Tab-separated table of C-alpha atoms in Angstrom:
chain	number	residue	atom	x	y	z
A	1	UNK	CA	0.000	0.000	0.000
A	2	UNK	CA	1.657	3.100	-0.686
A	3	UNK	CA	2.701	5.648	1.672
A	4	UNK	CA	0.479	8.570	1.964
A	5	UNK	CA	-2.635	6.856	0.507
A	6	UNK	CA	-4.320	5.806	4.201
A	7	UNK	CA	-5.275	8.104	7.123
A	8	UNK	CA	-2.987	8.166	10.114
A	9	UNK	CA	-4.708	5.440	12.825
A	10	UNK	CA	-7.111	3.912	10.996
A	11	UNK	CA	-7.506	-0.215	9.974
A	12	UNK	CA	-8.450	-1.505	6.992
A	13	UNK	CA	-8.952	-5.077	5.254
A	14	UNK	CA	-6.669	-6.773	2.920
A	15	UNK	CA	-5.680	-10.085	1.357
A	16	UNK	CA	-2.527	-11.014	-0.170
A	17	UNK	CA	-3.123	-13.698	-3.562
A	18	UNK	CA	0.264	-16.310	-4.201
A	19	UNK	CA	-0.240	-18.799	-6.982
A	20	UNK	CA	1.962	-20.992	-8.842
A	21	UNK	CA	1.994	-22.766	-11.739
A	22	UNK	CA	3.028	-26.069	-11.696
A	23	UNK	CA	3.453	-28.341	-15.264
A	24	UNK	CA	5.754	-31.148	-13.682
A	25	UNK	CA	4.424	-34.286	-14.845
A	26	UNK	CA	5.221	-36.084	-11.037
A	27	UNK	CA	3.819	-33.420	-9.115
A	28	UNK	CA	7.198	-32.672	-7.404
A	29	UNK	CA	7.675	-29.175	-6.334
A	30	UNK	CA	4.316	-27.681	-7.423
A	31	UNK	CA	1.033	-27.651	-5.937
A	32	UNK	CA	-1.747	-30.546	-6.850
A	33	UNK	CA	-0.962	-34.463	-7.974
A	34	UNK	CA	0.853	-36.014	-10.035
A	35	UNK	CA	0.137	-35.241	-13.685
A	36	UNK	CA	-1.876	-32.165	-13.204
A	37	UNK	CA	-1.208	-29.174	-14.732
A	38	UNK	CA	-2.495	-25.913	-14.118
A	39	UNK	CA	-2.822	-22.949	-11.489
A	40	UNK	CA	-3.003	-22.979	-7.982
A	41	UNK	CA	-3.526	-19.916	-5.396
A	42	UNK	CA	-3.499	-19.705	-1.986
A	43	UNK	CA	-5.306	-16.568	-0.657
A	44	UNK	CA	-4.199	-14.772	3.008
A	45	UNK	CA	-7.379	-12.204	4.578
A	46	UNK	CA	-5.258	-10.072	7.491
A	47	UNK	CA	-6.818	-6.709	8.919
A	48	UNK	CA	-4.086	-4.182	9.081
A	49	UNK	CA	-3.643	-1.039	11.220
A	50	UNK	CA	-1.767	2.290	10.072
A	51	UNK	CA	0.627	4.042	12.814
A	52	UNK	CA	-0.996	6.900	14.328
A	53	UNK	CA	2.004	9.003	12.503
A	54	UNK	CA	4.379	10.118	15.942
A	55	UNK	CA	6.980	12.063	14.136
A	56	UNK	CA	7.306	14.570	16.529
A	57	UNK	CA	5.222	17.156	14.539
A	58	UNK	CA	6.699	16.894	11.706
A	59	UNK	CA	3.952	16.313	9.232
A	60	UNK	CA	1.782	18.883	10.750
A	61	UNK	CA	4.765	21.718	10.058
A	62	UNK	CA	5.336	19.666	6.939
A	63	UNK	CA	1.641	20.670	6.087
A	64	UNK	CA	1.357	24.365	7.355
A	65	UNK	CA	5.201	24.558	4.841
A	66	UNK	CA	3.013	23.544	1.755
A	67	UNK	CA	4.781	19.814	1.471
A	68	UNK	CA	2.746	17.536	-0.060
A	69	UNK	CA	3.252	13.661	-0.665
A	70	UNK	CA	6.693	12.661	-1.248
A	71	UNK	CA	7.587	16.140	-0.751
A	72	UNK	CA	6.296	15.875	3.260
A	73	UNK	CA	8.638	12.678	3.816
A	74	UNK	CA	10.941	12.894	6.773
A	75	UNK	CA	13.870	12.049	4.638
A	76	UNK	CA	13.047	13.911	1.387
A	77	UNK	CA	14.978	17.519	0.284
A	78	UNK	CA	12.212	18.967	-1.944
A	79	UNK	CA	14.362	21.980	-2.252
A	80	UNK	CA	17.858	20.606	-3.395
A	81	UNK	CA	19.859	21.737	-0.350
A	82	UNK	CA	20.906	18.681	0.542
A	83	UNK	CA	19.569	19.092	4.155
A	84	UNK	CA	16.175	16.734	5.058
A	85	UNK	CA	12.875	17.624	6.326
A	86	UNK	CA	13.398	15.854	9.952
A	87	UNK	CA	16.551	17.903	10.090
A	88	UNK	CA	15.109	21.119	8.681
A	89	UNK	CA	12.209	20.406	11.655
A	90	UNK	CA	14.609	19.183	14.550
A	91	UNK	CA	16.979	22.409	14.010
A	92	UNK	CA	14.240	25.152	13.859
A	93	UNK	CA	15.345	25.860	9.846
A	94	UNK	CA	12.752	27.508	6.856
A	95	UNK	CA	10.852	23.536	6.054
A	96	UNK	CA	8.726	25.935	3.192
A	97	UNK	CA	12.415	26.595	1.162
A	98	UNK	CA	16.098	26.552	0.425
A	99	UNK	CA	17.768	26.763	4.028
A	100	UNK	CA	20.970	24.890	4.474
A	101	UNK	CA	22.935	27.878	7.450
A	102	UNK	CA	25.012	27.030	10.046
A	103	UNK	CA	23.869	28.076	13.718
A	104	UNK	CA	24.873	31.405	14.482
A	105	UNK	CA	26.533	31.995	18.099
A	106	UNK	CA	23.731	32.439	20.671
A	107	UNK	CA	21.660	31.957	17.213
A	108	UNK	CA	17.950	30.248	16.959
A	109	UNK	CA	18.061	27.833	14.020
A	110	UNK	CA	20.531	26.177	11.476
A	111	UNK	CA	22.555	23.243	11.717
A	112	UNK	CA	24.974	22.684	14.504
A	113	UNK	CA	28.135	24.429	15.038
A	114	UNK	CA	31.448	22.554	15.863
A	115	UNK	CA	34.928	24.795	17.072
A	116	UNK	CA	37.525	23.910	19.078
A	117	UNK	CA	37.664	26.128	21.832
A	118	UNK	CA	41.155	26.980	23.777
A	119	UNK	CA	40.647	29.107	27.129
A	120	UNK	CA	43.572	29.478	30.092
A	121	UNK	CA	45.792	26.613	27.905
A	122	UNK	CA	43.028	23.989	27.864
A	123	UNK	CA	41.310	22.865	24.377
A	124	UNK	CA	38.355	22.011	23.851
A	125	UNK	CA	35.692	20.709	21.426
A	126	UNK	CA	32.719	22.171	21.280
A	127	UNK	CA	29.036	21.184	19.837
A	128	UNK	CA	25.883	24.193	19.683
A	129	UNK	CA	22.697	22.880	18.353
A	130	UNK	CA	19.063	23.732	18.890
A	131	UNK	CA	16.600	21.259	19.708
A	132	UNK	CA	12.903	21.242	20.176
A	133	UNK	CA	11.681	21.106	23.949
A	134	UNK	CA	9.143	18.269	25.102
A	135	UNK	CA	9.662	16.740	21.725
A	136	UNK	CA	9.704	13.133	21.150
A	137	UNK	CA	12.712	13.486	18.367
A	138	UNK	CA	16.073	12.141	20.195
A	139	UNK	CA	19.179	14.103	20.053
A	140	UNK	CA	22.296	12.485	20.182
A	141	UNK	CA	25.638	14.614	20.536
A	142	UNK	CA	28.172	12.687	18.841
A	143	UNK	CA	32.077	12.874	18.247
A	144	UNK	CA	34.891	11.078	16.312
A	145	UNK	CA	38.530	11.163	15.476
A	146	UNK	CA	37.883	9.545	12.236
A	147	UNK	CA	34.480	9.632	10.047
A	148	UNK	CA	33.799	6.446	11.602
A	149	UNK	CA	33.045	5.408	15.077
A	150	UNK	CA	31.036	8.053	16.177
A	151	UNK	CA	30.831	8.062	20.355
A	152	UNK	CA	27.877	9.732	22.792
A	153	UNK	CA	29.968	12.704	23.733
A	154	UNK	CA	30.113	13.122	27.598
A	155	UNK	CA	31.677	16.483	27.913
A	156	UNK	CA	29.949	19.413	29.928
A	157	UNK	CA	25.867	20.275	28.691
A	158	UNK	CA	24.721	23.818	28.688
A	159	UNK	CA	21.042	24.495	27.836
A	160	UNK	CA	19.979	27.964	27.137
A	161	UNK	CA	16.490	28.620	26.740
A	162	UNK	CA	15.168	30.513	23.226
A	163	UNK	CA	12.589	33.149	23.979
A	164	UNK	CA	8.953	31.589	23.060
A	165	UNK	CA	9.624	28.360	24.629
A	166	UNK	CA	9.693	25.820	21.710
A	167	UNK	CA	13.072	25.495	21.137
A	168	UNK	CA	16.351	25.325	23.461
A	169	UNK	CA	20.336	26.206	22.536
A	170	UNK	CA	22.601	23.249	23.471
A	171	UNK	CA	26.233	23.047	24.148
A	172	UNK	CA	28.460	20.178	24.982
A	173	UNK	CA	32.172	20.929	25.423
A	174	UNK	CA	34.448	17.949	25.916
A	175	UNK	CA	38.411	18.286	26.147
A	176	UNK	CA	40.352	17.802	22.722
A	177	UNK	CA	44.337	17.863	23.011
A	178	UNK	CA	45.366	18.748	19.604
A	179	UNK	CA	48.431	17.184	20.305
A	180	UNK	CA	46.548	13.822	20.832
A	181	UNK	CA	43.846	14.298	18.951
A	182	UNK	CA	44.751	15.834	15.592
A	183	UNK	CA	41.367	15.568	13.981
A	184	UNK	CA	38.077	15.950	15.535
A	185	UNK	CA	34.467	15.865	14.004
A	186	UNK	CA	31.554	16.044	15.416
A	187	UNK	CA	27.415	15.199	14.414
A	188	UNK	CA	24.078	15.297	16.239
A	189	UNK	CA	22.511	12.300	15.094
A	190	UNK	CA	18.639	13.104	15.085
A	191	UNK	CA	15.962	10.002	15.607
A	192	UNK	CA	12.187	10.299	15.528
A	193	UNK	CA	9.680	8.093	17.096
């Protein structure tokens, strides 16, 4: 059934039709006896239920940006900027157009910053991202040394809040020893529901 085509939490009827044909004069591997030739079916009748569509809001501000069917997809980039709807939606960007921006410092939307901070002879890596408050979308700060092997990053969290209440400023800082660690990058690895 294809996506988009049923309501969110409704349940519907459906039935699933195999058949085979089967010419082998012995019967082996085919359906029937020996000798017979022709078509057989065997018919499945299952109710089905769709999910009630938890994305975390993202189809309703999917709707209210003018997305439509393939368009409104979590993963889709109906502008060409290379940046997805659930992102677009997670980091407070422009869902209705081209928006593909860095967050500012102390800004309100665009994709998380990464810098590499050093203060009194200590270095360290830092992560700013927005995220939406009370939303069930997971946020997961992430660093590597490599572009592989991402780890939870465990450094120090400060949450700022952004005036009107929906969305928050997050910073992790962890220490990073350029002299150990030559190379540093970072992600926030967004999950919904």
């Amino acid at each position: 059934i294809p996506a988009g085509t049923l309501d969110p939490a409704t349940t519907g009827y459906g039935y699933l039709e195999f058949s085979r044909s089967s010419s082998n004069v012995s019967g082996e591997n085919g359906f029937g006896v020996s000798g017979f030739s022709g078509r057989q079916s065997i018919t499945l009748d299952f109710t089905f239920a769709t999910n009630g569509g938890n994305d975390g809001g993202l189809g309703d501000a999917a709707a209210e940006a003018g997305l439509t069917g393939d368009d409104a997809l979590p993963n889709a980039t109906p502008f060409g900027d290379g940046i997805d709807n659930l992102l677009k939606f997670a980091f407070n960007m422009n869902l209705s157009g081209y928006d593909n921006g860095k967050l500012a410092p102390g800004g309100n939307s665009g994709l998380p910053a990464f810098s590499l901070k050093s203060e009194e002879g200590i270095s360290t890596f830092e992560l700013e991202f927005v995220r939406r408050v009370g939303s069930s979308l997971t946020y997961s700060a992430q660093r590597s040394d490599s572009l592989g092997d991402f780890v939870e990053m465990q450094g120090a969290v400060t949450i700022t809040a952004i005036p009107g209440g929906e969305f928050e400023r997050v910073t992790v800082s962890e220490p990073c020893d350029p002299a150990i660690i030559p190379r540093c990058f970072g992600r926030v690895l967004v999950t919904a529901p």
